[in-house]
CSV table of C-alpha atoms and ligand atoms in Angstrom, one decimal:
chain,number,residue,atom,x,y,z
A,1,MET,CA,116.7,172.6,93.6
A,2,GLY,CA,118.1,174.0,96.8
A,3,THR,CA,119.1,171.6,99.5
A,4,GLU,CA,119.0,168.1,98.0
A,5,LYS,CA,117.0,165.6,100.0
A,6,LYS,CA,117.8,161.9,99.8
A,7,ILE,CA,115.6,159.9,97.6
A,8,ILE,CA,113.2,157.2,98.8
A,9,VAL,CA,111.6,154.8,96.4
A,10,THR,CA,109.1,152.1,97.4
A,11,GLY,CA,105.9,150.4,96.2
A,12,ALA,CA,103.1,148.2,97.2
A,13,GLN,CA,101.5,145.8,94.8
A,14,PRO,CA,97.8,146.3,94.0
A,15,THR,CA,96.8,143.0,95.4
A,16,GLY,CA,93.8,143.9,97.5
A,17,GLY,CA,93.4,145.6,100.8
A,18,PHE,CA,96.1,146.4,103.4
A,19,HIS,CA,96.0,144.5,106.6
A,20,LEU,CA,97.1,145.6,110.0
A,21,GLY,CA,100.6,144.2,109.4
A,22,ASN,CA,101.0,146.1,106.2
A,23,TYR,CA,99.8,149.2,107.9
A,24,LEU,CA,101.8,149.0,111.2
A,25,GLY,CA,104.8,147.3,109.7
A,26,ALA,CA,105.2,149.4,106.5
A,27,VAL,CA,102.8,152.2,105.4
A,28,LYS,CA,102.5,154.0,108.8
A,29,ASN,CA,106.3,154.3,108.7
A,30,TRP,CA,106.4,155.6,105.2
A,31,TYR,CA,104.2,158.4,106.4
A,32,SER,CA,106.9,159.6,108.7
A,33,LEU,CA,109.6,159.7,106.0
A,34,GLN,CA,107.8,162.3,103.9
A,35,ASP,CA,109.2,165.4,105.5
A,36,ASP,CA,112.9,164.3,105.4
A,37,PHE,CA,113.1,162.6,102.1
A,38,GLU,CA,112.0,163.1,98.5
A,39,CYS,CA,109.6,160.1,98.3
A,40,PHE,CA,108.4,158.2,95.3
A,41,PHE,CA,105.6,155.9,96.3
A,42,PHE,CA,104.3,153.9,93.4
A,43,ILE,CA,102.0,151.0,92.5
A,44,PRO,CA,103.9,148.3,90.8
A,45,ASN,CA,101.1,147.0,88.5
A,46,LEU,CA,103.7,145.5,86.1
A,47,HIS,CA,104.8,143.2,88.9
A,48,ALA,CA,101.2,142.3,89.6
A,49,ILE,CA,100.8,140.6,86.2
A,50,THR,CA,103.5,138.1,87.0
A,51,CYS,CA,100.7,136.3,88.9
A,52,PRO,CA,99.2,134.1,86.1
A,53,SER,CA,95.6,134.0,87.4
A,54,TYR,CA,95.0,137.7,87.9
A,55,SER,CA,91.9,139.4,86.6
A,56,PRO,CA,92.6,142.5,84.4
A,57,ALA,CA,89.4,144.3,85.6
A,58,GLU,CA,90.3,143.6,89.2
A,59,LEU,CA,93.8,144.8,88.6
A,60,ARG,CA,92.7,148.2,87.3
A,61,HIS,CA,90.2,148.5,90.2
A,62,ASN,CA,92.8,147.5,92.8
A,63,THR,CA,95.4,149.9,91.4
A,64,ILE,CA,93.1,152.9,92.1
A,65,GLN,CA,92.1,151.4,95.4
A,66,MET,CA,95.7,151.2,96.4
A,67,LEU,CA,96.3,154.9,95.7
A,68,ALA,CA,93.2,155.7,97.9
A,69,GLN,CA,94.7,153.5,100.6
A,70,PHE,CA,98.1,155.2,100.4
A,71,MET,CA,96.4,158.6,100.9
A,72,ALA,CA,94.0,157.4,103.5
A,73,CYS,CA,97.0,156.2,105.5
A,74,GLY,CA,98.5,159.6,105.4
A,75,LEU,CA,100.7,159.7,102.3
A,76,ASP,CA,100.4,163.2,101.1
A,77,PRO,CA,100.5,164.2,97.4
A,78,GLN,CA,101.7,167.7,98.5
A,79,LYS,CA,104.9,166.1,99.8
A,80,SER,CA,105.4,162.9,97.9
A,81,HIS,CA,105.1,161.6,94.3
A,82,MET,CA,102.5,158.9,93.9
A,83,PHE,CA,102.1,157.2,90.5
A,84,ILE,CA,101.4,154.0,88.7
A,85,GLN,CA,104.5,152.0,87.5
A,86,SER,CA,103.1,151.3,84.1
A,87,SER,CA,102.3,154.9,83.4
A,88,ILE,CA,106.0,155.8,83.2
A,89,THR,CA,108.2,155.2,80.2
A,90,GLY,CA,111.4,153.8,81.6
A,91,PRO,CA,111.0,150.9,84.0
A,92,THR,CA,110.7,148.2,81.3
A,93,GLU,CA,113.4,149.8,79.2
A,94,LEU,CA,115.8,150.0,82.1
A,95,ALA,CA,114.9,146.5,83.1
A,96,TRP,CA,115.9,145.2,79.7
A,97,VAL,CA,119.3,146.9,79.9
A,98,LEU,CA,119.8,145.5,83.5
A,99,ASN,CA,118.7,142.0,82.3
A,100,CYS,CA,121.6,142.0,80.0
A,101,LEU,CA,123.9,142.5,83.1
A,102,THR,CA,122.2,140.0,85.3
A,103,PRO,CA,123.5,136.4,85.7
A,104,VAL,CA,120.4,134.2,85.4
A,105,GLY,CA,121.8,131.9,88.1
A,106,GLN,CA,121.3,134.7,90.6
A,107,LEU,CA,117.7,135.0,89.6
A,108,PHE,CA,117.0,131.3,89.9
A,109,ARG,CA,118.4,131.4,93.4
A,110,MET,CA,116.2,134.2,94.6
A,111,THR,CA,114.2,133.1,97.6
A,112,GLN,CA,110.9,134.6,96.4
A,113,PHE,CA,111.3,133.1,92.9
A,114,LYS,CA,111.9,129.6,94.4
A,115,ALA,CA,109.0,129.8,96.8
A,116,LYS,CA,106.5,131.2,94.2
A,117,SER,CA,107.6,128.9,91.3
A,118,GLU,CA,107.2,125.9,93.5
A,119,GLN,CA,103.5,126.8,94.2
A,120,LYS,CA,102.6,127.2,90.5
A,121,ASP,CA,102.0,125.0,87.5
A,122,PHE,CA,103.0,127.7,85.1
A,123,VAL,CA,106.1,129.7,85.8
A,124,GLY,CA,106.4,132.7,83.4
A,125,GLY,CA,109.6,134.5,82.5
A,126,GLY,CA,108.1,137.5,84.3
A,127,LEU,CA,108.4,135.8,87.6
A,128,LEU,CA,112.1,135.1,87.1
A,129,TYR,CA,112.8,138.6,85.9
A,130,TYR,CA,110.6,140.3,88.6
A,131,PRO,CA,113.6,141.3,90.7
A,132,VAL,CA,115.3,143.0,87.7
A,133,LEU,CA,112.2,145.1,87.1
A,134,MET,CA,112.2,146.0,90.7
A,135,ALA,CA,115.9,147.0,90.4
A,136,ALA,CA,114.9,149.2,87.5
A,137,ASP,CA,112.2,150.9,89.6
A,138,ILE,CA,114.8,151.7,92.2
A,139,LEU,CA,117.6,152.8,89.9
A,140,LEU,CA,115.4,154.8,87.6
A,141,TYR,CA,114.7,157.4,90.3
A,142,ASN,CA,118.2,157.1,91.6
A,143,ALA,CA,117.0,156.0,95.1
A,144,HIS,CA,119.3,156.2,98.1
A,145,LEU,CA,117.0,154.2,100.4
A,146,VAL,CA,114.4,151.6,99.7
A,147,PRO,CA,112.0,150.9,102.6
A,148,VAL,CA,110.9,147.2,102.3
A,149,GLY,CA,110.1,144.3,104.5
A,150,GLU,CA,112.7,141.6,105.2
A,151,ASP,CA,111.2,139.5,102.4
A,152,GLN,CA,112.2,142.1,99.8
A,153,LYS,CA,115.7,142.8,101.0
A,154,GLN,CA,117.3,140.3,98.7
A,155,HIS,CA,115.8,142.1,95.7
A,156,VAL,CA,117.2,145.4,96.9
A,157,GLU,CA,120.5,143.7,97.2
A,158,LEU,CA,120.3,142.7,93.6
A,159,ALA,CA,119.5,146.3,92.7
A,160,ARG,CA,122.8,147.3,94.5
A,161,ASP,CA,124.7,144.6,92.6
A,162,LEU,CA,123.3,145.8,89.3
A,163,ALA,CA,124.0,149.5,90.1
A,164,ILE,CA,127.6,148.6,90.9
A,165,LYS,CA,128.0,146.5,87.8
A,166,PHE,CA,126.5,149.2,85.5
A,167,ASN,CA,128.6,151.9,87.1
A,168,GLN,CA,131.8,149.7,86.5
A,169,THR,CA,130.8,148.5,83.0
A,170,TYR,CA,129.6,151.8,81.5
A,171,ALA,CA,129.8,154.9,83.7
A,172,ALA,CA,129.1,155.8,87.3
A,173,ILE,CA,125.6,157.2,87.0
A,174,PHE,CA,123.7,155.3,89.7
A,175,ASN,CA,123.5,155.8,93.4
A,176,ILE,CA,124.1,152.6,95.2
A,177,PRO,CA,120.7,152.0,96.9
A,178,GLU,CA,120.3,150.6,100.4
A,179,PRO,CA,117.5,148.6,101.9
A,180,TYR,CA,115.8,150.6,104.6
A,181,ILE,CA,114.3,148.2,107.1
A,182,LEU,CA,112.5,150.3,109.5
A,183,LYS,CA,113.3,149.4,113.1
A,184,THR,CA,110.2,151.0,114.5
A,185,GLY,CA,107.8,148.9,112.4
A,186,ALA,CA,105.8,146.4,114.4
A,187,ARG,CA,105.7,142.8,113.3
A,188,VAL,CA,102.1,141.7,113.5
A,189,TYR,CA,101.1,138.0,113.7
A,190,SER,CA,98.0,136.2,112.7
A,191,LEU,CA,95.2,136.4,115.3
A,192,GLN,CA,94.5,132.7,114.8
A,193,GLU,CA,98.1,131.4,114.6
A,194,PRO,CA,100.1,134.0,116.5
A,195,THR,CA,103.5,132.5,115.6
A,196,LYS,CA,102.8,133.1,111.9
A,197,LYS,CA,102.9,136.6,110.4
A,198,MET,CA,99.6,138.2,109.5
A,199,SER,CA,99.3,137.9,105.8
A,200,LYS,CA,96.7,138.8,103.1
A,201,SER,CA,97.2,135.4,101.5
A,202,ASP,CA,96.4,133.5,104.8
A,203,PRO,CA,93.5,131.1,103.9
A,204,ASN,CA,92.2,131.6,107.5
A,205,ARG,CA,90.6,135.0,107.1
A,206,LYS,CA,89.9,135.3,110.8
A,207,GLY,CA,93.6,135.7,111.5
A,208,THR,CA,93.9,138.9,109.4
A,209,ILE,CA,92.5,142.3,110.1
A,210,PHE,CA,92.0,144.3,106.9
A,211,ILE,CA,92.2,148.0,107.7
A,212,PHE,CA,89.1,148.8,105.6
A,213,GLU,CA,86.9,146.0,106.8
A,214,SER,CA,83.8,146.6,108.8
A,215,ILE,CA,84.1,147.7,112.4
A,216,ASP,CA,81.9,144.7,113.3
A,217,GLY,CA,84.2,142.3,111.5
A,218,ILE,CA,87.2,143.8,113.4
A,219,ARG,CA,85.4,143.4,116.8
A,220,LYS,CA,84.6,139.7,116.0
A,221,LYS,CA,88.1,138.9,114.9
A,222,ILE,CA,89.8,140.4,118.0
A,223,ARG,CA,87.3,138.7,120.3
A,224,SER,CA,88.0,135.3,118.8
A,225,ALA,CA,91.8,135.9,118.7
A,226,VAL,CA,93.6,132.8,119.9
A,227,THR,CA,95.2,133.1,123.4
A,228,ASP,CA,96.7,130.6,125.8
A,229,SER,CA,94.8,129.2,128.8
A,230,GLY,CA,96.7,131.3,131.4
A,231,THR,CA,96.0,134.7,132.9
A,232,GLY,CA,97.7,138.1,133.2
A,233,ILE,CA,98.7,140.6,130.5
A,234,THR,CA,102.4,139.9,130.4
A,235,PHE,CA,104.8,139.8,127.5
A,236,SER,CA,106.3,136.4,127.1
A,237,LYS,CA,107.3,133.9,124.3
A,238,ASP,CA,105.0,131.3,125.8
A,239,LYS,CA,102.1,133.6,125.3
A,240,PRO,CA,102.4,134.5,121.6
A,241,GLY,CA,98.7,135.4,121.3
A,242,ILE,CA,98.7,137.9,124.1
A,243,ALA,CA,102.2,139.2,123.1
A,244,ASN,CA,100.8,139.9,119.6
A,245,LEU,CA,97.8,141.8,121.0
A,246,MET,CA,100.2,143.8,123.3
A,247,ASP,CA,102.4,144.6,120.3
A,248,ILE,CA,99.4,145.8,118.3
A,249,PHE,CA,98.2,147.9,121.3
A,250,ALA,CA,101.7,149.4,121.7
A,251,ALA,CA,102.0,150.3,118.1
A,252,LEU,CA,98.6,152.0,118.1
A,253,THR,CA,98.8,153.8,121.4
A,254,GLY,CA,102.5,154.6,121.5
A,255,LEU,CA,102.7,153.0,124.9
A,256,THR,CA,105.7,150.7,125.6
A,257,VAL,CA,105.1,147.0,126.3
A,258,GLU,CA,106.4,147.7,129.9
A,259,THR,CA,103.8,150.3,130.5
A,260,ILE,CA,101.1,148.1,129.2
A,261,GLU,CA,102.2,145.3,131.5
A,262,ALA,CA,102.2,147.8,134.4
A,263,GLU,CA,98.8,149.3,133.6
A,264,TYR,CA,96.9,146.3,132.2
A,265,GLY,CA,98.7,143.4,133.9
A,266,ALA,CA,95.7,142.5,136.1
A,267,TYR,CA,93.1,142.7,133.3
A,268,SER,CA,91.4,139.5,132.1
A,269,TYR,CA,92.2,138.4,128.6
A,270,ASN,CA,88.7,139.5,127.5
A,271,ASP,CA,88.9,142.9,129.0
A,272,PHE,CA,92.3,143.4,127.4
A,273,LYS,CA,90.9,142.3,124.1
A,274,ASN,CA,88.2,145.0,124.5
A,275,CYS,CA,90.9,147.6,125.0
A,276,VAL,CA,92.8,146.5,121.9
A,277,THR,CA,89.5,146.5,119.9
A,278,GLU,CA,88.7,150.0,120.9
A,279,ALA,CA,92.3,151.2,120.1
A,280,VAL,CA,92.1,149.5,116.7
A,281,ILE,CA,88.8,151.0,115.9
A,282,GLU,CA,89.7,154.5,117.2
A,283,HIS,CA,92.8,154.4,115.0
A,284,LEU,CA,91.2,153.0,111.9
A,285,LYS,CA,87.9,154.8,111.8
A,286,PRO,CA,89.3,158.1,110.5
A,287,LEU,CA,91.3,156.2,107.9
A,288,GLN,CA,88.2,154.4,106.7
A,289,GLU,CA,86.3,157.6,106.4
A,290,ARG,CA,89.1,159.2,104.4
A,291,TYR,CA,89.3,156.2,102.2
A,292,LEU,CA,85.6,156.1,101.3
A,293,LYS,CA,85.7,159.8,100.6
A,294,LEU,CA,88.7,159.5,98.4
A,295,LEU,CA,87.3,156.6,96.4
A,296,LYS,CA,84.3,158.7,95.6
A,297,ASN,CA,86.5,161.4,94.2
A,298,ARG,CA,88.0,159.7,91.2
A,299,GLU,CA,88.8,163.1,89.5
A,300,TYR,CA,91.0,164.0,92.5
A,301,LEU,CA,92.7,160.6,92.5
A,302,ASN,CA,93.4,161.0,88.8
A,303,SER,CA,94.9,164.4,89.3
A,304,VAL,CA,97.2,163.1,92.0
A,305,LEU,CA,98.4,160.4,89.6
A,306,GLU,CA,98.9,162.9,86.9
A,307,GLU,CA,101.0,165.1,89.1
A,308,GLY,CA,103.1,162.2,90.4
A,309,LYS,CA,103.6,160.9,86.9
A,310,LYS,CA,104.8,164.3,85.7
A,311,VAL,CA,107.6,164.4,88.2
A,312,ALA,CA,108.5,160.7,88.0
A,313,GLN,CA,108.6,160.9,84.2
A,314,THR,CA,110.9,163.8,84.3
A,315,HIS,CA,113.3,161.9,86.5
A,316,ALA,CA,112.9,158.7,84.5
A,317,SER,CA,113.5,160.4,81.1
A,318,ARG,CA,116.5,162.1,82.3
A,319,MET,CA,118.0,158.9,83.6
A,320,MET,CA,117.1,156.9,80.5
A,321,THR,CA,118.7,159.4,78.2
A,322,LYS,CA,121.9,158.9,80.3
A,323,VAL,CA,121.6,155.1,80.3
A,324,TYR,CA,121.0,154.8,76.6
A,325,ARG,CA,123.9,157.1,75.8
A,326,LYS,CA,126.3,155.2,78.1
A,327,VAL,CA,125.2,151.8,76.8
A,328,GLY,CA,125.5,152.9,73.1
A,329,LEU,CA,121.8,152.9,72.3
A,330,PHE,CA,119.8,155.6,70.6
B,401,LIG,P1,101.6,140.0,102.6
B,401,LIG,O1,102.6,139.2,103.2
B,401,LIG,O2,100.4,140.1,103.4
B,401,LIG,O3,101.3,139.6,101.1
B,401,LIG,P2,103.2,142.1,101.4
B,401,LIG,O4,104.2,141.1,101.1
B,401,LIG,O5,102.4,142.7,100.3
B,401,LIG,O6,102.2,141.5,102.5
B,401,LIG,O7,103.9,143.2,102.3
B,401,LIG,C1,103.8,144.6,102.0
B,401,LIG,C2,104.6,145.3,103.1
B,401,LIG,O8,104.0,145.1,104.4
B,401,LIG,C3,106.0,144.9,103.3
B,401,LIG,O9,106.8,146.0,103.6
B,401,LIG,C4,106.0,143.9,104.5
B,401,LIG,O10,107.2,143.9,105.2
B,401,LIG,C5,104.9,144.5,105.3
B,401,LIG,N1,104.2,143.5,106.1
B,401,LIG,C6,103.5,142.4,105.6
B,401,LIG,N2,103.0,141.6,106.6
B,401,LIG,C7,103.5,142.2,107.7
B,401,LIG,C8,103.3,141.8,109.1
B,401,LIG,N3,102.5,140.7,109.5
B,401,LIG,N4,103.9,142.5,110.1
B,401,LIG,C9,104.6,143.6,109.7
B,401,LIG,N5,104.8,144.0,108.5
B,401,LIG,C10,104.2,143.3,107.5
B,402,LIG,N1,108.3,143.7,95.0
B,402,LIG,C1,107.8,144.6,96.0
B,402,LIG,C2,106.8,143.8,96.9
B,402,LIG,O1,106.2,142.9,96.5
B,402,LIG,C3,107.1,145.7,95.3
B,402,LIG,C4,108.0,146.6,94.5
B,402,LIG,C5,108.1,146.6,93.2
B,402,LIG,C6,109.0,147.5,95.1
B,402,LIG,N2,109.1,147.5,92.8
B,402,LIG,C7,109.7,148.0,94.0
B,402,LIG,C8,109.3,147.8,96.4
B,402,LIG,C9,110.7,149.0,94.1
B,402,LIG,C10,110.4,148.8,96.5
B,402,LIG,C11,111.0,149.3,95.4
B,402,LIG,O2,106.6,144.3,98.1
C-alpha cells in the first residue's frame, strides 16, 4: 500500500438539503482533508430510520441526493470512498458485538438520546443504540480521526471507549479513534435569531439558507436577516446579526473579520447585506450547477457508489473476519 495515510471516517444523514452551516461548518472542510487522509465519506441511512416518521420513498431519494451534494461540494470519488452505510455488510454485525460490551446506562445518559427521546411519543430501541451503530461505522474502517460537530463528539467518545474495551477484552485490533473538531469551520447562526445556530430543523425557514435553494430565495432571506438598530459594520457580541453576516462573508471570501471591519466598516447594513448576498451567490452558483448536472446522471452516481462500496466492503470484511475470530464466532 506504500505510505499509509491516516484514516478519516465521517457521514451525513440523508435528511434533506445542506444549509450554509452544514456547508461552511462541515463539508467544505472535509473537502480539504482528501489529499492528506484516506477518507471514507458515507451516508448513514440506517441511522436515518431511527426517526419513526420517516418516509421510505423520501429516504431513498434523499440518500442519492446526499451523494450528489457531497460531490457538488467538492468531495471527489477519485480521492475518497463514498458509499451508503446499508450497502455494506459489517456495520450492523459489528454494532451487535459492540452492544454486548456497552453499558446501557451510558446510552441512556447520551445527550442526543435524552433530547430526542423527550421530543417523541415513541422511543424505539434504535434511538438508544444509535451511538453504538455509529461506533461500529467508525471502528469498522479503523478510523484514526472522525470529523464531527460538537454535538456528535460524545458519540465518538463512546467509540473510543468501546475500542479500548474490545482491545482489552479480546485482542488489540482497533485504532483508538479521535474526534476531529475542525477549528477552521465557521459556526453559522440563524438569520432570524442570530444567537441560535442555523439548523435544518428550525421551524422558521427564513433563518436557514439551503445551499441548493433558488438564488431569489437566498436574496430575500439575506435581505430580511435580523440586525440591530445601530450602524457600522463592526464585530461585536451586541450585534449578533451583523457578526453572523460578517462570519459568513469571511468564510466565503477568505477575508479576516478585521479586514472586513477595515474595508466595509462605513457601509450601511443594507449595502453590506448586498455584498454578503453577492458573495453567497457567487460561491453557491457553481455548486448548484454541478449538483443539478450530477442528479441527472444517475448512472454515474451509481458507479461512484459501486466503487466506494467495493473498497469499503474490503476493509469491512477484513475487519469483521478478525472481530468474529477474536470474539469466538464463526
Ligand atoms: P442540523 O443541526 O441542521 O440538523 P446536522 O446535525 O445534520 O445539522 O449537522 C451536520 C454537520 O453540520 C455537523 O458536522 C455539524 O457540526 C455541522 N453544522 C450544523 N449546523 C451548523 C451551523 N449552524 N454552523 C456550523 N456547522 C454546523
Ligand atoms: N450521527 C452522525 C450525525 O448525525 C452521523 C454518523 C453516523 C456519523 N455514523 C457516523 C458521523 C460515523 C461520523 C462517523 O451527524
